[in-house]
Short mmCIF file of C-alpha atoms in Angstrom, two decimals:
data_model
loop_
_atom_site.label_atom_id
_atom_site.label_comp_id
_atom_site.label_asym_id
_atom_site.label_seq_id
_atom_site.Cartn_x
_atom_site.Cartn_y
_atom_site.Cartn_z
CA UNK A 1 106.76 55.50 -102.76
CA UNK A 2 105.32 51.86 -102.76
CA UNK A 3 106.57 48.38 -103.96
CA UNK A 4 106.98 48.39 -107.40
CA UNK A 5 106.28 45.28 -109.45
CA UNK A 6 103.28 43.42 -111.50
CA UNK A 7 99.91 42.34 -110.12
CA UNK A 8 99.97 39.67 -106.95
CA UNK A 9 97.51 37.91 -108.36
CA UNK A 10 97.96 33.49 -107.88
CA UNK A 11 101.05 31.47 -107.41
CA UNK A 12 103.11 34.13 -110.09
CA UNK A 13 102.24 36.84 -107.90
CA UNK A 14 102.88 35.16 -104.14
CA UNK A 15 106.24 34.47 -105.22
CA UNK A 16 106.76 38.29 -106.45
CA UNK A 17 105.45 39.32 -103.19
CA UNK A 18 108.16 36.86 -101.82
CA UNK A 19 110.57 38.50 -104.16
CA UNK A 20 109.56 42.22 -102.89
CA UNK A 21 109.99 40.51 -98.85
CA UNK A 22 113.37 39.53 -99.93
CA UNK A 23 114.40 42.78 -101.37
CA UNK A 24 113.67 44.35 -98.22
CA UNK A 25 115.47 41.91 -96.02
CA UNK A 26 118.34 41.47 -98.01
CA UNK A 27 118.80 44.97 -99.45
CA UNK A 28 118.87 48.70 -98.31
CA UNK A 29 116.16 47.90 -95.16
CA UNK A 30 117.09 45.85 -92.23
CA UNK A 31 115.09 43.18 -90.95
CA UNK A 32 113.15 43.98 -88.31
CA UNK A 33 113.86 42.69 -84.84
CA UNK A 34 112.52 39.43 -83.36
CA UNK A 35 110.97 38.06 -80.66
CA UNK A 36 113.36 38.04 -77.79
CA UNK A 37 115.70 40.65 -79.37
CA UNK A 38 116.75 44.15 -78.76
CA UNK A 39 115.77 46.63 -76.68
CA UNK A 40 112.70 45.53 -74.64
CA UNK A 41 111.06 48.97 -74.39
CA UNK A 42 110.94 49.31 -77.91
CA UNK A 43 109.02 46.16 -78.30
CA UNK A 44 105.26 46.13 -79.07
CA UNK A 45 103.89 42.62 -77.95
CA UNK A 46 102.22 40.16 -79.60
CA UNK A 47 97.94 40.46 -79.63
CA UNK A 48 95.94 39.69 -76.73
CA UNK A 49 93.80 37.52 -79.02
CA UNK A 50 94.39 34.16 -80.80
CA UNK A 51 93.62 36.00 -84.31
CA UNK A 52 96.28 36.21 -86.68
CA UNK A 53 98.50 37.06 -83.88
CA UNK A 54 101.72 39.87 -84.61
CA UNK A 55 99.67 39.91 -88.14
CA UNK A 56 101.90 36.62 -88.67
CA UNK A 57 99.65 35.31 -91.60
CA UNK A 58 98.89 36.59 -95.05
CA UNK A 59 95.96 38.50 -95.02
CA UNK A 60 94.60 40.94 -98.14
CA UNK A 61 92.29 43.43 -98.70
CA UNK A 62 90.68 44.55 -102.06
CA UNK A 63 90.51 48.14 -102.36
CA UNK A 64 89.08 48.36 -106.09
CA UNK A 65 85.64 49.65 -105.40
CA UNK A 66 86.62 52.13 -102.15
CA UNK A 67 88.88 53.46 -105.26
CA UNK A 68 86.86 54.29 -107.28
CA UNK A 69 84.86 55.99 -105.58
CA UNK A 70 87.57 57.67 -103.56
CA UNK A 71 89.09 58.21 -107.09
CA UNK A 72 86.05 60.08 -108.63
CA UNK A 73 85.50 62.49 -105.39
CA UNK A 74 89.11 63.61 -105.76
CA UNK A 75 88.94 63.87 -109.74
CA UNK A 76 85.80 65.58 -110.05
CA UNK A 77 87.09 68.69 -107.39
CA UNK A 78 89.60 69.56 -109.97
CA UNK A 79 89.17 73.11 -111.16
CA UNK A 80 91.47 75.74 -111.88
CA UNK A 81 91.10 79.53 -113.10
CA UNK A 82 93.19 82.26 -114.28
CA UNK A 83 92.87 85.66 -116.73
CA UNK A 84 91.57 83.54 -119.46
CA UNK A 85 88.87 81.68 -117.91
CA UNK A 86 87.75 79.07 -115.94
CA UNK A 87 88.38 75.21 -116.82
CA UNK A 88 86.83 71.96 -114.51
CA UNK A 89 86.55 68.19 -114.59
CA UNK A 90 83.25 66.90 -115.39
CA UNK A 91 83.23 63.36 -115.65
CA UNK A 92 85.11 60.59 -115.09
CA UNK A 93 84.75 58.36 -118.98
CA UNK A 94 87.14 55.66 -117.71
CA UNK A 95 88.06 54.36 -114.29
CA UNK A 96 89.60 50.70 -115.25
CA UNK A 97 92.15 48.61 -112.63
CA UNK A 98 92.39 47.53 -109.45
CA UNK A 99 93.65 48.21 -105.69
CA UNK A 100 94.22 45.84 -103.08
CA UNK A 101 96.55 45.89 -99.95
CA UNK A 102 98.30 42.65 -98.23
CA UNK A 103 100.05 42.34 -95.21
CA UNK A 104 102.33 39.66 -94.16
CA UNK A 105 104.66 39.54 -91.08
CA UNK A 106 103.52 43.19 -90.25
CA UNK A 107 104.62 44.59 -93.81
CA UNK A 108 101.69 46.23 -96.12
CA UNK A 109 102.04 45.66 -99.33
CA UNK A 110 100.53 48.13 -101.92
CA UNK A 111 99.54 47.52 -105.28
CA UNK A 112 97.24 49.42 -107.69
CA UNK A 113 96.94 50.16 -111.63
CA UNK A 114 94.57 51.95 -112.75
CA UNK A 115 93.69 53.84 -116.53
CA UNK A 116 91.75 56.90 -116.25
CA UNK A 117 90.34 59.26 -118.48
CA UNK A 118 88.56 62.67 -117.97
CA UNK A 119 86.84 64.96 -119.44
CA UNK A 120 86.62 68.95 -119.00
CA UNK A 121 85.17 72.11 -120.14
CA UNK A 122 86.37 75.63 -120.35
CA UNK A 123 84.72 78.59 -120.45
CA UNK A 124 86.53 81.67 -121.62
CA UNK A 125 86.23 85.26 -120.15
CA UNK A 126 83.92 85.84 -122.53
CA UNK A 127 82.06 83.04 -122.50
CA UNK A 128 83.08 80.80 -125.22
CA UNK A 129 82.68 77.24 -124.31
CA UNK A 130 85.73 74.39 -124.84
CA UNK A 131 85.56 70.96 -124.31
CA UNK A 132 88.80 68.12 -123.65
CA UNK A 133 90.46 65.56 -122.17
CA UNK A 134 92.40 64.45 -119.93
CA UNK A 135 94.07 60.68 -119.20
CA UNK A 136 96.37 59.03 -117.00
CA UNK A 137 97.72 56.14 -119.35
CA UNK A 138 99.78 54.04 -116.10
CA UNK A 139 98.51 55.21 -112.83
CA UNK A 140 100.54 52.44 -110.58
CA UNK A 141 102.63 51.70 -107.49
CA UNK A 142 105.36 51.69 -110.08
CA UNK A 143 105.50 55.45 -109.73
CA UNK A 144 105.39 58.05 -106.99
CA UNK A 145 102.63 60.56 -108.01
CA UNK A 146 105.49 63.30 -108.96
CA UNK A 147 106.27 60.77 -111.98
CA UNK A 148 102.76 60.18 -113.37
CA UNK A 149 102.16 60.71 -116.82
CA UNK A 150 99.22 63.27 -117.35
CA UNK A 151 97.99 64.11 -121.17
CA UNK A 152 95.58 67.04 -121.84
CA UNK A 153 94.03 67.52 -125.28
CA UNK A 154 91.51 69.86 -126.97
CA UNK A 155 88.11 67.98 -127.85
CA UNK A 156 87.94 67.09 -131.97
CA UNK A 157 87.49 70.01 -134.14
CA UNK A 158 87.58 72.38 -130.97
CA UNK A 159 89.29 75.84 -131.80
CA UNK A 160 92.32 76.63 -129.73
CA UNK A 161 92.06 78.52 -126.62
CA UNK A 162 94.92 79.67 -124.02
CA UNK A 163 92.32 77.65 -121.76
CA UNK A 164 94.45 74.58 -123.05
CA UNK A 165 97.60 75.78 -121.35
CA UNK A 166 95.89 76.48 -118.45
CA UNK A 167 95.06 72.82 -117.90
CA UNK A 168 98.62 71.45 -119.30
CA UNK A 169 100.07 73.37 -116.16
CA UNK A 170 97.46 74.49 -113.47
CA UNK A 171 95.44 71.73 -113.87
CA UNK A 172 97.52 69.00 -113.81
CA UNK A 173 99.02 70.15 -110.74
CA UNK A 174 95.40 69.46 -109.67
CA UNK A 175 95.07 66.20 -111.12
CA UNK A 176 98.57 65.17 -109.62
CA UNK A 177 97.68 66.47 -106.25
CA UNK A 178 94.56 64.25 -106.21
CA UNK A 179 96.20 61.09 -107.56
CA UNK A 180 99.14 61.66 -104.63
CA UNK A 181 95.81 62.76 -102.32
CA UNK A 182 94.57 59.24 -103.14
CA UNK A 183 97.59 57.01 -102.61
CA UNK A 184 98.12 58.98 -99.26
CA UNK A 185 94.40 57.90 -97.56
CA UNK A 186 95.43 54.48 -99.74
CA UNK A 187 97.59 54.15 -97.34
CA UNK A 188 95.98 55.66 -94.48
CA UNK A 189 91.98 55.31 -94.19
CA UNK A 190 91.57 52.22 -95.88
CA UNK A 191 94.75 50.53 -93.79
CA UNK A 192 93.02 50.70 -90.52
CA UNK A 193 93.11 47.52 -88.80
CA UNK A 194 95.33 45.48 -91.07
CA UNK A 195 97.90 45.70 -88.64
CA UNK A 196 96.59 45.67 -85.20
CA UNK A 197 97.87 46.51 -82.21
CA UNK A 198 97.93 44.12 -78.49
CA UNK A 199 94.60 44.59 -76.24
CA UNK A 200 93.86 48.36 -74.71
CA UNK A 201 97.74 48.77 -75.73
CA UNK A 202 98.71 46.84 -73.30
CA UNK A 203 100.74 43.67 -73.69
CA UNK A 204 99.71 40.26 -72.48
CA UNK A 205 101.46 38.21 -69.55
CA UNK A 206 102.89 34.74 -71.06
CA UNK A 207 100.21 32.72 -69.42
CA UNK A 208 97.04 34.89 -70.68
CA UNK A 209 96.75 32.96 -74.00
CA UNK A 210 97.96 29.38 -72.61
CA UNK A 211 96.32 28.02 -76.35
CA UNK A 212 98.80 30.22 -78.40
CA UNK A 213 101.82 28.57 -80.07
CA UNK A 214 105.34 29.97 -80.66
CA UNK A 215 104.83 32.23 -77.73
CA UNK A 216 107.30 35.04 -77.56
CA UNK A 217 109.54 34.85 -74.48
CA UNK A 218 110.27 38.25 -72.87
CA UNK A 219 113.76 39.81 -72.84
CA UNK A 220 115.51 39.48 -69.25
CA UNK A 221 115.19 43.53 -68.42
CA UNK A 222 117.35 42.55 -64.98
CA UNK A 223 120.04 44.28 -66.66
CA UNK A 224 118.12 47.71 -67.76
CA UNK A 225 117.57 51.09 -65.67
CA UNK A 226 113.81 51.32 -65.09
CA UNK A 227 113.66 53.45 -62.83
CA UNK A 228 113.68 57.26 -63.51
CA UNK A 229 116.64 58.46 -61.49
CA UNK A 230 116.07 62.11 -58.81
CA UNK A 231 115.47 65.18 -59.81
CA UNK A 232 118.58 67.56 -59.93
CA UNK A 233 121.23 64.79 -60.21
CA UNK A 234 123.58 65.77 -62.97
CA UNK A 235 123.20 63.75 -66.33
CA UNK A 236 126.45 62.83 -68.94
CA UNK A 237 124.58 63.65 -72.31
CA UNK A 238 125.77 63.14 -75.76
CA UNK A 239 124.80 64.14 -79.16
CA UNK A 240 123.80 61.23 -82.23
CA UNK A 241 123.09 61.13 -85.93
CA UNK A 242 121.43 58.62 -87.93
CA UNK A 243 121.01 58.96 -91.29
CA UNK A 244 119.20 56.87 -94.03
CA UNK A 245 117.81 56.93 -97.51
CA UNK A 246 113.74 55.88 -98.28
CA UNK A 247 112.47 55.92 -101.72
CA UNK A 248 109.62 58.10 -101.38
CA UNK A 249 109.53 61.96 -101.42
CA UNK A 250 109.91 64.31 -98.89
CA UNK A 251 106.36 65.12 -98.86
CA UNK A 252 105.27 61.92 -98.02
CA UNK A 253 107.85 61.11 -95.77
CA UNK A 254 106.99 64.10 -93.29
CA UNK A 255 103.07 62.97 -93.38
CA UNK A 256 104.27 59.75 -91.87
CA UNK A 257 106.09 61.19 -89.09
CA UNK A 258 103.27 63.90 -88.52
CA UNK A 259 99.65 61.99 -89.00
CA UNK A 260 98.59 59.76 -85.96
CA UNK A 261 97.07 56.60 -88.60
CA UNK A 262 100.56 56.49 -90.06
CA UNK A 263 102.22 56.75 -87.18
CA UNK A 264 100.36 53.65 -85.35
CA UNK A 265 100.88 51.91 -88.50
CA UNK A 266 104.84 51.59 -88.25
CA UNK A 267 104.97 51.42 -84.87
CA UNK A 268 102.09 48.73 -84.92
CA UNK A 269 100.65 50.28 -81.48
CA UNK A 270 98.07 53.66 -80.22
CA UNK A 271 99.91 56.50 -80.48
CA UNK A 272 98.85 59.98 -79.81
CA UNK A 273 99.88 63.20 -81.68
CA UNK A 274 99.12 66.56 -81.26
CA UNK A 275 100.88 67.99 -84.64
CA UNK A 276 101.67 71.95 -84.14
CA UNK A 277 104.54 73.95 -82.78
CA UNK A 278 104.00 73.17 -78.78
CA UNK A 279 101.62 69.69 -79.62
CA UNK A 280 102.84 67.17 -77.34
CA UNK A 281 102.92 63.43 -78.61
CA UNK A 282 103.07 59.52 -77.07
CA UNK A 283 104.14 56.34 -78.79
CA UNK A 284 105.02 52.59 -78.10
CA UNK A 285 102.16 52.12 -75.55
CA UNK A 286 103.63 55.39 -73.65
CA UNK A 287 107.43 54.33 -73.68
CA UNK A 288 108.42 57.32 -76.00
CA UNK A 289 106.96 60.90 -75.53
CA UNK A 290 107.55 64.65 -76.34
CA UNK A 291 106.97 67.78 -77.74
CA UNK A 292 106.76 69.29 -80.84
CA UNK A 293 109.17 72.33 -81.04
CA UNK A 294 109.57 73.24 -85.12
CA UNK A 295 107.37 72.09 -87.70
CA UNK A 296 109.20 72.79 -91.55
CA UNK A 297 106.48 70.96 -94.03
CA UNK A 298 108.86 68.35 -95.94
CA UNK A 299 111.82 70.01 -94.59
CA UNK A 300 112.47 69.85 -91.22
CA UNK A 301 110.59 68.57 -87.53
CA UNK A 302 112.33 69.72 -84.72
CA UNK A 303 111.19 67.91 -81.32
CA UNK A 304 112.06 67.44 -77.37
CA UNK A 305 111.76 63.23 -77.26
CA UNK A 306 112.54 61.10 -74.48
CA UNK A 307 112.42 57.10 -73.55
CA UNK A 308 110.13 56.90 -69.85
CA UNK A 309 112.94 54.96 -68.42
CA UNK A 310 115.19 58.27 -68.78
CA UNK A 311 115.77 60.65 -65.35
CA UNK A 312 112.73 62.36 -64.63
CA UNK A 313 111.57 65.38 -67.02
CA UNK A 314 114.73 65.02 -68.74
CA UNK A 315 114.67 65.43 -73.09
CA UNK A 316 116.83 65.17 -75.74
CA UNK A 317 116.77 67.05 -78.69
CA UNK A 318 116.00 65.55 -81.83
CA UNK A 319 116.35 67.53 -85.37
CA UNK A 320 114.91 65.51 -88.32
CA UNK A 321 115.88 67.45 -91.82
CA UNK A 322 114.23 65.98 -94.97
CA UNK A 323 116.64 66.20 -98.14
CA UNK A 324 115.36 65.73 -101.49
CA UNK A 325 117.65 63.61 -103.92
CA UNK A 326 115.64 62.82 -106.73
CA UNK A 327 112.97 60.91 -106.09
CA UNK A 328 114.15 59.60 -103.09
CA UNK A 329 114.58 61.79 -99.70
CA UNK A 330 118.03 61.31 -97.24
CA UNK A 331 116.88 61.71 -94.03
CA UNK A 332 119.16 63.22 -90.74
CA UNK A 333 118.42 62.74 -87.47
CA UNK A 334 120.54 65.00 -84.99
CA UNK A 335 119.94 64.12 -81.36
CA UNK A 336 121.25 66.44 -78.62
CA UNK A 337 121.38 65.73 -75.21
CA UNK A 338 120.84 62.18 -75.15
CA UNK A 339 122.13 60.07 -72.17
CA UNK A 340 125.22 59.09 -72.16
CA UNK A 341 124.39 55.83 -71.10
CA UNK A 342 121.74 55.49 -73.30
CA UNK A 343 123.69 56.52 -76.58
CA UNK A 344 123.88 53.28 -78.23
CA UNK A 345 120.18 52.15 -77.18
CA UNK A 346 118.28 55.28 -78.63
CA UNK A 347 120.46 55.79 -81.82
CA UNK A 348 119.79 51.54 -82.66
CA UNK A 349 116.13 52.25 -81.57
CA UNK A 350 115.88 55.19 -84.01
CA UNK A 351 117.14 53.20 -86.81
CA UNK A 352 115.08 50.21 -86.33
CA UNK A 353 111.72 51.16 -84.66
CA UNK A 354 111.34 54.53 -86.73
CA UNK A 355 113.71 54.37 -89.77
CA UNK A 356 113.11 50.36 -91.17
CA UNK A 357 110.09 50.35 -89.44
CA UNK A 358 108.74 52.73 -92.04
CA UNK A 359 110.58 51.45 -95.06
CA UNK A 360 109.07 47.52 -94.13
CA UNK A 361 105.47 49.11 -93.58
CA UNK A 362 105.55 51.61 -96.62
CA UNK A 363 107.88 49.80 -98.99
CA UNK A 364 110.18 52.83 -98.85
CA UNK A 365 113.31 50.45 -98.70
CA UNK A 366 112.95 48.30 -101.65
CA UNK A 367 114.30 48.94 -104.45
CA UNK A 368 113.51 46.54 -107.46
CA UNK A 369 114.88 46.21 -110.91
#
C-alpha cells in the first residue's frame, strides 16, 4: 500500500524518490492537473501564505521515534485467549529502523523498515507457565501488512504446549492488525500538516500575495453554469462508471474514502465527514457535498453526491464497490442521475480529484520492479 523501494537517504535516494515520481507520472496514475487546467471547481488554490506554497518544495519529516513509541503501544496490547489458555506480549527486545515521510509537489512519500522482536508468555488452563517469541524479520513499505512475515517460536528448552498454536494463528492476527494499525495513523496522525490547505479554506485573490512568483492564473469560468438553476424545472440525467485499479487492499482503500484526515489529505483542503448510514459530508472548500446512504466495510459505500453548481437540491447517485484482486483492489464507481450536461465534467473529476488523487498522495499507483 505505499512506495516500495530502498531508503531515501542522500543523492542515491533523491534520485529513487525521482524514480518513484516518475513511475507515477508515467505509469498506471495520471498526472495530476495544473495550474490553469481543468475544471475550475475542482481546483484547490494555492496557500494564502508565502511558505512552501501548493507544498511545491521538498520537505521531510522523520517519524523514527513517534514509531517507536507508537510501535510499542500497539505491540504490547496484543493478547489472545482460547480453551487452552491465555498467551500476551510482554516486551518489546528489539525495535531497530527507521520512519520518515516526504512530500514533494503535494505527493507523500512513505518509507519505513523496521526489525522487531517480541517476547510472550502463556499460561495454560491450569496454570503452567510458557515463554516465546515472536519477530518480524522485514517490516517495510515494501509490503502491505497482509504480506508481513510473522515467526512464533517456543522459548529454549520450553515443553510444547497447544498455547504455541494459539499464537501461530490468533495471535498473529493480532500482531498483523497492529503493524497495519500502525501504517494506517503512519499515514494519518503523524501526516497532519505536511500538506496544507489555502487560508480558512478559502482561496486567495491574484493580488493578495503581490511577492509570490509563478502565480497561478485562474481558469476563465465565463463559460461554466454557476448558478443553481429553479426548483421544479425538469433535469436530462445520465448514468457513469469509472473504474480503476490501486495497489493497496480493500481495507485500506475504504478508510481513505471514510476518515476525515485522509480525506483532506488527497483532496489537499477541510473537509467534513459525518461517516454512518444518514452522515452527511462536504469537500473541496464546500464545492462537493452529500449524504451517506450505505456503508459495506471494504465492500461497498453507497452515497447521494452533488457539485454546488448543480440545480438546486438535486443528487446523483454514486455506488462505489471495492473488489479484491490480490493484493490490489479494482474499484467501480456507478453514478446515477448525473446531469446530462455535466456527464463528462463529474466522471473526469472523479477520476482525477478522487481516483489519482489518492494513488499520487498514498502511492497506490506505482508500481515498481
Amino acid at each position: 500500500s505505499t512506495f516500495h523501494g530502498a531508503s531515501i537517504k542522500g543523492a542515491a535516494g533523491i534520485g529513487a524518490v525521482y524514480r518513484r515520481e516518475g513511475a507515477l507520472e508515467s505509469g498506471r496514475c495520471p498526472v495530476m492537473a495544473k495550474w490553469g487546467q481543468g475544471d475550475p471547481r475542482w481546483i484547490v488554490e494555492q496557500r494564502a501564505d508565502a511558505t512552501n506554497v501548493n507544498n511545491w518544495h521538498w520537505t521531510e519529516r522523520d517519524a523514527s521515534n513517534w514509531s517507536m513509541d507508537k510501535l510499542k503501544e500497539l505491540l504490547m496490547a496484543v493478547k489472545v485467549e482460547n480453551e487452552e489458555g491465555i498467551c500476551e506480549v510482554t516486551e518489546v527486545s528489539k525495535l531497530e529502523g527507521e520512519a520518515s515521510i516526504n512530500n514533494r509537489k503535494g505527493k507523500l512519500i512513505f518509507f519505513y523498515e523496521w526489525n522487531i522482536k517480541l517476547n510472550w508468555e502463556g499460561i495454560s488452563k491450569s496454570g503452567v507457565k510458557y515463554k516465546g517469541h515472536a519477530e518480524i524479520p522485514n517490516l517495510s513499505d515494501e509490503n502491505d501488512a497482509s504480506e508481513v512475515e510473522i515467526c512464533v517460536s517456543l522459548g529454549k528448552d520450553e515443553p510444547d504446549t497447544q498455547l504455541l498454536a494459539l499464537m501461530k494463528k490468533e495471535g498473529v492476527k493480532k500482531i498483523r492488525a497492529a503493524v497495519a494499525s500502525y501504517i494506517t495513523t503512519l499515514k494519518t496522525e503523524f501526516t497532519q500538516g505536511m500538506i496544507l490547505p489555502t487560508m480558512n479554506g478559502e482561496p486567495k485573490e491574484q493580488d493578495a500575495e503581490p511577492t509570490l512568483k509563478h502565480q497561478p492564473q485562474k481558469t476563465p469560468t465565463s463559460n461554466v453554469r454557476t448558478q443553481p438553476q429553479a426548483a421544479g424545472v425538469k433535469i436530462h440525467t445520465c448514468k457513469i462508471t469509472v473504474k480503476d485499479v490501486f495497489l493497496t487492499s480493500p481495507e485500506e482503500l475504504y478508510r481513505v474514502f471514510t476518515i476525515q484526515e485522509l480525506v483532506q489529505a488527497f483532496t489537499h483542503s477541510p473537509a467534513v465527514l459525518d461517516t454512518r448510514e444518514g452522515g452527511r459530508f462536504q469537500l473541496l472548500n464546500g464545492s462537493v457535498s452529500g449524504e451517506f446512504l450505505e456503508l459495506d466495510p471494504e465492500k461497498r459505500i453507497v452515497m447521494r453526491w452533488r457539485f454546488k453548481s448543480w440545480p438546486s437540491e438535486h443528487h446523483a447517485t454514486m455506488n462505489l464497490t471495492f473488489i479484491d484482486k490480490d493484493g490490489e483492489t479494482e474499484l467501480n464507481l456507478e453514478g446515477k442521475g448525473v446531469p446530462a450536461k455535466e456527464e463528462e465534467r463529474t466522471k473526469e473529476g472523479w477520476q482525477r480529484y478522487y481516483f489519482d488523487a489518492i494513488k499520487q498522495t498514498f502511492g497506490y499507483g506505482a508500481r515498481l520492479f
